[in-house]
PDB file of C-alpha atoms in Angstrom:
ATOM      1  CA  GLY I  21      92.020  88.318  62.390  1.00 82.00           C
ATOM      2  CA  ASP I  22      91.425  90.414  65.496  1.00 86.00           C
ATOM      3  CA  SER I  23      88.712  92.602  66.275  1.00 91.00           C
ATOM      4  CA  VAL I  24      86.978  95.074  68.983  1.00 95.00           C
ATOM      5  CA  THR I  25      83.326  96.023  68.942  1.00 96.00           C
ATOM      6  CA  GLN I  26      82.457  98.999  71.488  1.00 97.00           C
ATOM      7  CA  THR I  27      79.133 100.961  72.057  1.00 95.00           C
ATOM      8  CA  GLU I  28      78.031 103.138  69.141  1.00 92.00           C
ATOM      9  CA  GLY I  29      77.938 106.631  69.614  1.00 89.00           C
ATOM     10  CA  PRO I  30      76.822 109.259  69.906  1.00 95.00           C
ATOM     11  CA  VAL I  31      76.641 108.979  73.924  1.00 97.00           C
ATOM     12  CA  THR I  32      74.749 112.080  75.435  1.00 97.00           C
ATOM     13  CA  VAL I  33      75.258 112.343  79.272  1.00 97.00           C
ATOM     14  CA  SER I  34      74.656 115.091  81.831  1.00 97.00           C
ATOM     15  CA  GLU I  35      77.403 116.229  84.063  1.00 97.00           C
ATOM     16  CA  SER I  36      77.564 114.399  87.053  1.00 97.00           C
ATOM     17  CA  GLU I  37      76.115 111.515  85.511  1.00 97.00           C
ATOM     18  CA  SER I  38      77.532 107.918  85.065  1.00 98.00           C
ATOM     19  CA  LEU I  39      79.051 106.810  81.582  1.00 98.00           C
ATOM     20  CA  ILE I  40      79.818 103.159  80.724  1.00 98.00           C
ATOM     21  CA  ILE I  41      80.922 102.170  77.059  1.00 98.00           C
ATOM     22  CA  ASN I  42      80.764  98.841  76.368  1.00 98.00           C
ATOM     23  CA  CYS I  43      83.843  97.265  74.681  1.00 98.00           C
ATOM     24  CA  THR I  44      84.188  93.351  73.644  1.00 97.00           C
ATOM     25  CA  TYR I  45      87.120  91.711  71.898  1.00 95.00           C
ATOM     26  CA  SER I  46      88.272  88.945  69.929  1.00 92.00           C
ATOM     27  CA  ALA I  47      91.948  87.742  69.504  1.00 88.00           C
ATOM     28  CA  THR I  48      92.808  85.502  67.053  1.00 82.00           C
ATOM     29  CA  SER I  49      96.126  84.443  68.096  1.00 75.00           C
ATOM     30  CA  ILE I  50      96.682  84.575  71.546  1.00 74.00           C
ATOM     31  CA  ALA I  51      94.089  83.961  74.727  1.00 75.00           C
ATOM     32  CA  TYR I  52      94.935  87.163  76.689  1.00 81.00           C
ATOM     33  CA  PRO I  53      95.930  89.903  75.184  1.00 89.00           C
ATOM     34  CA  ASN I  54      96.872  93.544  76.545  1.00 92.00           C
ATOM     35  CA  LEU I  55      93.708  95.996  76.412  1.00 95.00           C
ATOM     36  CA  PHE I  56      93.675  99.717  76.165  1.00 95.00           C
ATOM     37  CA  TRP I  57      91.328 102.627  76.452  1.00 97.00           C
ATOM     38  CA  TYR I  58      92.475 105.707  74.314  1.00 96.00           C
ATOM     39  CA  VAL I  59      91.039 109.061  74.400  1.00 97.00           C
ATOM     40  CA  ARG I  60      91.143 111.703  71.657  1.00 95.00           C
ATOM     41  CA  TYR I  61      89.959 115.267  72.792  1.00 94.00           C
ATOM     42  CA  PRO I  62      89.218 117.853  70.144  1.00 90.00           C
ATOM     43  CA  GLY I  63      91.981 118.846  68.016  1.00 86.00           C
ATOM     44  CA  GLU I  64      94.207 116.176  69.655  1.00 88.00           C
ATOM     45  CA  GLY I  65      95.772 113.063  68.824  1.00 89.00           C
ATOM     46  CA  LEU I  66      94.898 109.737  70.934  1.00 91.00           C
ATOM     47  CA  GLN I  67      96.256 109.531  74.395  1.00 92.00           C
ATOM     48  CA  LEU I  68      96.499 106.761  76.238  1.00 93.00           C
ATOM     49  CA  LEU I  69      93.726 106.483  78.967  1.00 96.00           C
ATOM     50  CA  LEU I  70      94.352 103.284  80.877  1.00 96.00           C
ATOM     51  CA  LYS I  71      95.644  99.672  79.834  1.00 94.00           C
ATOM     52  CA  VAL I  72      95.709  96.408  81.440  1.00 95.00           C
ATOM     53  CA  ILE I  73      97.683  93.666  80.353  1.00 91.00           C
ATOM     54  CA  THR I  74      96.859  90.867  82.719  1.00 91.00           C
ATOM     55  CA  ALA I  75      93.508  89.468  82.671  1.00 91.00           C
ATOM     56  CA  GLY I  76      91.381  89.624  85.868  1.00 93.00           C
ATOM     57  CA  GLN I  77      93.103  93.108  86.989  1.00 95.00           C
ATOM     58  CA  LYS I  78      91.457  96.463  86.532  1.00 97.00           C
ATOM     59  CA  GLY I  79      92.954  99.946  85.275  1.00 97.00           C
ATOM     60  CA  SER I  80      92.149 103.336  86.099  1.00 97.00           C
ATOM     61  CA  SER I  81      93.163 106.723  85.535  1.00 96.00           C
ATOM     62  CA  ARG I  82      91.280 110.074  85.858  1.00 95.00           C
ATOM     63  CA  GLY I  83      88.329 108.605  87.333  1.00 97.00           C
ATOM     64  CA  PHE I  84      87.798 105.996  84.615  1.00 98.00           C
ATOM     65  CA  GLU I  85      88.186 102.507  85.174  1.00 98.00           C
ATOM     66  CA  ALA I  86      87.977  98.973  83.242  1.00 98.00           C
ATOM     67  CA  THR I  87      88.332  95.542  84.359  1.00 96.00           C
ATOM     68  CA  TYR I  88      89.592  92.917  82.241  1.00 96.00           C
ATOM     69  CA  ASN I  89      87.053  90.092  81.965  1.00 95.00           C
ATOM     70  CA  LYS I  90      88.458  86.892  80.096  1.00 92.00           C
ATOM     71  CA  GLU I  91      85.096  84.911  80.695  1.00 93.00           C
ATOM     72  CA  THR I  92      83.138  87.453  78.768  1.00 95.00           C
ATOM     73  CA  THR I  93      85.952  88.658  76.477  1.00 95.00           C
ATOM     74  CA  SER I  94      85.000  92.060  77.587  1.00 97.00           C
ATOM     75  CA  PHE I  95      86.993  95.504  79.066  1.00 98.00           C
ATOM     76  CA  HIS I  96      84.176  98.032  79.640  1.00 98.00           C
ATOM     77  CA  LEU I  97      84.983 101.768  80.478  1.00 98.00           C
ATOM     78  CA  GLN I  98      83.180 103.300  83.086  1.00 98.00           C
ATOM     79  CA  LYS I  99      83.426 106.665  85.420  1.00 98.00           C
ATOM     80  CA  ALA I 100      80.987 107.343  88.190  1.00 98.00           C
ATOM     81  CA  SER I 101      80.415 110.973  87.444  1.00 97.00           C
ATOM     82  CA  VAL I 102      81.375 112.842  84.463  1.00 98.00           C
ATOM     83  CA  GLN I 103      82.457 116.442  83.712  1.00 97.00           C
ATOM     84  CA  GLU I 104      82.164 118.249  80.639  1.00 96.00           C
ATOM     85  CA  SER I 105      86.106 117.990  80.278  1.00 96.00           C
ATOM     86  CA  ASP I 106      85.082 114.363  79.483  1.00 97.00           C
ATOM     87  CA  SER I 107      83.638 115.433  76.120  1.00 97.00           C
ATOM     88  CA  ALA I 108      86.139 113.034  73.614  1.00 97.00           C
ATOM     89  CA  VAL I 109      86.152 109.984  71.515  1.00 96.00           C
ATOM     90  CA  TYR I 110      87.052 107.032  73.507  1.00 97.00           C
ATOM     91  CA  TYR I 111      88.602 103.946  71.530  1.00 96.00           C
ATOM     92  CA  CYS I 112      88.795 100.672  72.915  1.00 97.00           C
ATOM     93  CA  ALA I 113      92.052  98.583  71.625  1.00 95.00           C
ATOM     94  CA  LEU I 114      93.623  95.261  71.770  1.00 92.00           C
ATOM     95  CA  GLY I 115      97.441  94.106  71.377  1.00 89.00           C
ATOM     96  CA  GLU I 116      98.967  90.714  70.948  1.00 79.00           C
ATOM     97  CA  ASN I 117     102.508  89.695  72.125  1.00 64.00           C
ATOM     98  CA  ASN I 118     103.897  90.733  68.667  1.00 66.00           C
ATOM     99  CA  TYR I 119     103.031  94.615  68.807  1.00 70.00           C
ATOM    100  CA  ALA I 120     104.410  94.691  64.854  1.00 76.00           C
ATOM    101  CA  GLN I 121     101.202  95.703  63.627  1.00 77.00           C
ATOM    102  CA  GLY I 122     100.361  98.077  66.488  1.00 83.00           C
ATOM    103  CA  LEU I 123      97.015  97.740  67.899  1.00 89.00           C
ATOM    104  CA  THR I 124      93.528  96.827  66.820  1.00 90.00           C
ATOM    105  CA  PHE I 125      90.903  99.321  67.410  1.00 92.00           C
ATOM    106  CA  GLY I 126      87.275  99.773  67.899  1.00 95.00           C
ATOM    107  CA  LEU I 127      85.576 102.363  65.972  1.00 94.00           C
ATOM    108  CA  GLY I 128      85.167 104.757  68.807  1.00 95.00           C
ATOM    109  CA  THR I 129      82.664 106.302  70.714  1.00 96.00           C
ATOM    110  CA  ARG I 130      81.817 110.214  70.585  1.00 96.00           C
ATOM    111  CA  VAL I 131      80.678 111.160  74.145  1.00 97.00           C
ATOM    112  CA  SER I 132      79.162 114.507  74.910  1.00 97.00           C
ATOM    113  CA  VAL I 133      78.694 115.563  78.498  1.00 97.00           C
ATOM    114  CA  PHE I 134      76.473 118.737  79.071  1.00 96.00           C
ATOM    115  CA  PRO I 135      76.313 120.810  81.988  1.00 92.00           C
TER     116      PRO I 135
ATOM    117  CA  GLU H  12     106.251 112.249  77.169  1.00 62.00           C
ATOM    118  CA  ALA H  13     107.009 110.945  73.828  1.00 63.00           C
ATOM    119  CA  ALA H  14     106.409 113.461  71.238  1.00 89.00           C
ATOM    120  CA  VAL H  15     104.871 112.810  67.514  1.00 95.00           C
ATOM    121  CA  THR H  16     104.646 115.727  65.681  1.00 96.00           C
ATOM    122  CA  GLN H  17     102.752 115.561  62.183  1.00 97.00           C
ATOM    123  CA  SER H  18     102.887 118.249  59.405  1.00 97.00           C
ATOM    124  CA  PRO H  19     100.925 119.808  58.033  1.00 97.00           C
ATOM    125  CA  ARG H  20      97.631 119.707  60.326  1.00 95.00           C
ATOM    126  CA  ASN H  21      95.282 120.515  57.258  1.00 96.00           C
ATOM    127  CA  LYS H  22      95.831 120.030  53.438  1.00 97.00           C
ATOM    128  CA  VAL H  23      93.545 120.381  50.605  1.00 97.00           C
ATOM    129  CA  THR H  24      94.634 118.912  47.327  1.00 96.00           C
ATOM    130  CA  VAL H  25      92.914 118.529  43.613  1.00 96.00           C
ATOM    131  CA  THR H  26      92.301 114.766  42.333  1.00 97.00           C
ATOM    132  CA  GLY H  27      95.366 113.257  40.861  1.00 96.00           C
ATOM    133  CA  GLY H  28      97.535 115.636  43.069  1.00 96.00           C
ATOM    134  CA  ASN H  29     100.602 114.541  45.024  1.00 96.00           C
ATOM    135  CA  VAL H  30     100.764 114.861  48.744  1.00 97.00           C
ATOM    136  CA  THR H  31     103.382 113.969  51.489  1.00 98.00           C
ATOM    137  CA  LEU H  32     102.293 113.814  55.171  1.00 98.00           C
ATOM    138  CA  SER H  33     105.216 114.181  57.316  1.00 98.00           C
ATOM    139  CA  CYS H  34     105.687 112.607  60.915  1.00 98.00           C
ATOM    140  CA  ARG H  35     108.531 112.768  63.345  1.00 97.00           C
ATOM    141  CA  GLN H  36     108.998 111.130  66.665  1.00 96.00           C
ATOM    142  CA  THR H  37     111.823 112.255  69.157  1.00 92.00           C
ATOM    143  CA  ASN H  38     111.951 109.014  71.115  1.00 84.00           C
ATOM    144  CA  SER H  39     113.899 107.136  68.771  1.00 84.00           C
ATOM    145  CA  HIS H  40     110.946 104.640  69.292  1.00 91.00           C
ATOM    146  CA  ASN H  41     111.758 101.703  66.734  1.00 92.00           C
ATOM    147  CA  TYR H  42     108.118 101.377  65.391  1.00 93.00           C
ATOM    148  CA  MET H  43     106.254 103.905  63.378  1.00 95.00           C
ATOM    149  CA  TYR H  44     102.890 103.693  61.862  1.00 96.00           C
ATOM    150  CA  TRP H  45     100.334 105.215  59.802  1.00 97.00           C
ATOM    151  CA  TYR H  46      96.415 105.150  60.347  1.00 96.00           C
ATOM    152  CA  ARG H  47      93.554 106.557  58.544  1.00 96.00           C
ATOM    153  CA  GLN H  48      90.518 107.467  60.481  1.00 93.00           C
ATOM    154  CA  ASP H  49      86.960 107.218  59.059  1.00 92.00           C
ATOM    155  CA  THR H  50      83.623 107.573  60.447  1.00 86.00           C
ATOM    156  CA  GLY H  51      82.355 103.834  60.693  1.00 84.00           C
ATOM    157  CA  HIS H  52      85.670 102.399  60.313  1.00 86.00           C
ATOM    158  CA  GLY H  53      87.866 103.423  63.332  1.00 85.00           C
ATOM    159  CA  LEU H  54      91.796 103.561  62.836  1.00 91.00           C
ATOM    160  CA  ARG H  55      92.829 101.573  60.128  1.00 93.00           C
ATOM    161  CA  LEU H  56      96.328 100.867  59.591  1.00 93.00           C
ATOM    162  CA  ILE H  57      97.989 102.096  56.102  1.00 96.00           C
ATOM    163  CA  HIS H  58     101.813 101.248  56.526  1.00 96.00           C
ATOM    164  CA  TYR H  59     104.152 100.793  59.269  1.00 95.00           C
ATOM    165  CA  SER H  60     107.832 100.612  59.842  1.00 95.00           C
ATOM    166  CA  TYR H  61     110.150  99.019  62.613  1.00 93.00           C
ATOM    167  CA  GLY H  62     113.306 101.281  61.696  1.00 93.00           C
ATOM    168  CA  ALA H  63     115.078 103.453  59.299  1.00 95.00           C
ATOM    169  CA  GLY H  64     114.773 102.073  55.693  1.00 95.00           C
ATOM    170  CA  ASN H  65     112.212  99.497  56.532  1.00 95.00           C
ATOM    171  CA  LEU H  66     108.387  99.365  55.373  1.00 96.00           C
ATOM    172  CA  GLN H  67     105.789  97.228  55.945  1.00 95.00           C
ATOM    173  CA  ILE H  68     102.361  97.118  54.347  1.00 95.00           C
ATOM    174  CA  GLY H  69      99.277  97.482  56.734  1.00 93.00           C
ATOM    175  CA  ASP H  70      95.642  96.797  56.340  1.00 91.00           C
ATOM    176  CA  VAL H  71      94.658  99.180  53.892  1.00 95.00           C
ATOM    177  CA  PRO H  72      97.860 100.240  51.511  1.00 96.00           C
ATOM    178  CA  ASP H  73      96.238 100.703  48.298  1.00 96.00           C
ATOM    179  CA  GLY H  74      97.061 104.262  46.980  1.00 96.00           C
ATOM    180  CA  TYR H  75      99.487 104.976  49.414  1.00 98.00           C
ATOM    181  CA  LYS H  76     103.096 104.693  49.561  1.00 97.00           C
ATOM    182  CA  ALA H  77     105.471 105.378  52.900  1.00 97.00           C
ATOM    183  CA  THR H  78     109.048 106.087  53.597  1.00 97.00           C
ATOM    184  CA  ARG H  79     111.033 105.887  56.882  1.00 97.00           C
ATOM    185  CA  THR H  80     114.213 108.190  56.029  1.00 97.00           C
ATOM    186  CA  THR H  81     115.792 107.991  59.406  1.00 96.00           C
ATOM    187  CA  GLN H  82     114.687 106.713  63.122  1.00 95.00           C
ATOM    188  CA  GLU H  83     112.705 109.731  63.739  1.00 96.00           C
ATOM    189  CA  ASP H  84     110.717 110.710  60.222  1.00 97.00           C
ATOM    190  CA  PHE H  85     108.079 108.894  58.367  1.00 98.00           C
ATOM    191  CA  PHE H  86     106.344 110.004  55.613  1.00 98.00           C
ATOM    192  CA  LEU H  87     103.003 109.103  53.787  1.00 98.00           C
ATOM    193  CA  LEU H  88     102.707 109.738  50.011  1.00 98.00           C
ATOM    194  CA  LEU H  89      99.945 109.969  47.915  1.00 96.00           C
ATOM    195  CA  GLU H  90     100.859 110.341  44.147  1.00 93.00           C
ATOM    196  CA  LEU H  91      97.642 110.527  42.719  1.00 95.00           C
ATOM    197  CA  ALA H  92      95.234 111.601  45.054  1.00 96.00           C
ATOM    198  CA  SER H  93      91.513 110.383  44.971  1.00 97.00           C
ATOM    199  CA  PRO H  94      88.356 111.819  46.688  1.00 97.00           C
ATOM    200  CA  SER H  95      88.365 108.423  48.722  1.00 97.00           C
ATOM    201  CA  GLN H  96      91.465 109.614  50.601  1.00 98.00           C
ATOM    202  CA  THR H  97      89.792 112.653  52.045  1.00 97.00           C
ATOM    203  CA  SER H  98      90.478 111.260  56.056  1.00 97.00           C
ATOM    204  CA  LEU H  99      91.837 111.897  59.218  1.00 96.00           C
ATOM    205  CA  TYR H 100      95.570 110.689  59.343  1.00 97.00           C
ATOM    206  CA  PHE H 101      97.276 109.782  62.392  1.00 96.00           C
ATOM    207  CA  CYS H 102     100.967 108.842  62.797  1.00 96.00           C
ATOM    208  CA  ALA H 103     102.115 107.063  65.800  1.00 95.00           C
ATOM    209  CA  SER H 104     105.328 105.759  67.227  1.00 94.00           C
ATOM    210  CA  ARG H 105     105.543 102.657  69.805  1.00 90.00           C
ATOM    211  CA  MET H 106     107.669 101.749  72.672  1.00 83.00           C
ATOM    212  CA  GLU H 107     106.697  98.408  74.350  1.00 81.00           C
ATOM    213  CA  THR H 108     103.378  98.494  74.860  1.00 80.00           C
ATOM    214  CA  GLU H 109     102.499 101.762  74.636  1.00 82.00           C
ATOM    215  CA  VAL H 110     101.689 103.822  71.204  1.00 87.00           C
ATOM    216  CA  PHE H 111     102.042 107.488  70.963  1.00 91.00           C
ATOM    217  CA  PHE H 112      99.958 109.705  68.634  1.00 92.00           C
ATOM    218  CA  GLY H 113     100.253 112.517  66.608  1.00 94.00           C
ATOM    219  CA  LYS H 114      97.808 115.003  66.419  1.00 93.00           C
ATOM    220  CA  GLY H 115      96.698 114.200  62.824  1.00 94.00           C
ATOM    221  CA  THR H 116      96.301 115.272  59.419  1.00 96.00           C
ATOM    222  CA  ARG H 117      93.079 116.290  57.838  1.00 96.00           C
ATOM    223  CA  LEU H 118      93.204 115.900  54.130  1.00 98.00           C
ATOM    224  CA  THR H 119      90.573 116.671  51.955  1.00 97.00           C
ATOM    225  CA  VAL H 120      90.815 115.445  48.314  1.00 97.00           C
ATOM    226  CA  VAL H 121      88.315 117.425  46.074  1.00 96.00           C
TER     227      VAL H 121
END
């Protein structure tokens, strides 16, 4: 089946430092699945951070960006300068054309940003 | 913005107890999902539905039943709760490529 592997947390960074969370994927029935990053802030549900549905494209939101690399089957999330408010759990996910079963998620990466 | 509301937000029950988790979405999305989130496992799909009266089995359905009574309402039932079902449960609805999540229900089975 489909699978998503991402950086194992927890990850601790200082405010204004850069952050990268690695994500690689394997999709069984489609060459180019849709790719997503979701974020869960404390006490909240998961919310969409960004998505890319075309291989080779880059998505960006709230200072985060991720590029869909079909050669390396990767979708790493990066931010140049994090803030304390970026402390959250980040999930990489993929979805195939038939979304009936929803998305396949990675394990999540807990990020803590310290002032 | 699509809204998915779960209740209760927290629940404690005893082993063998009967628990119902509720989920309501307000945007008439066809697909709804129940996931559980556990450390080391990420989100795992329990059951899902593509409309009122429909139910599909997910990846970890054992010990769970679900019912979709209306387009808006999707319930997860634990008829004989066990400690292994202690988890954080998320409901979600889907419109095209975007999935909207509730805030989660933390269930503890003692």
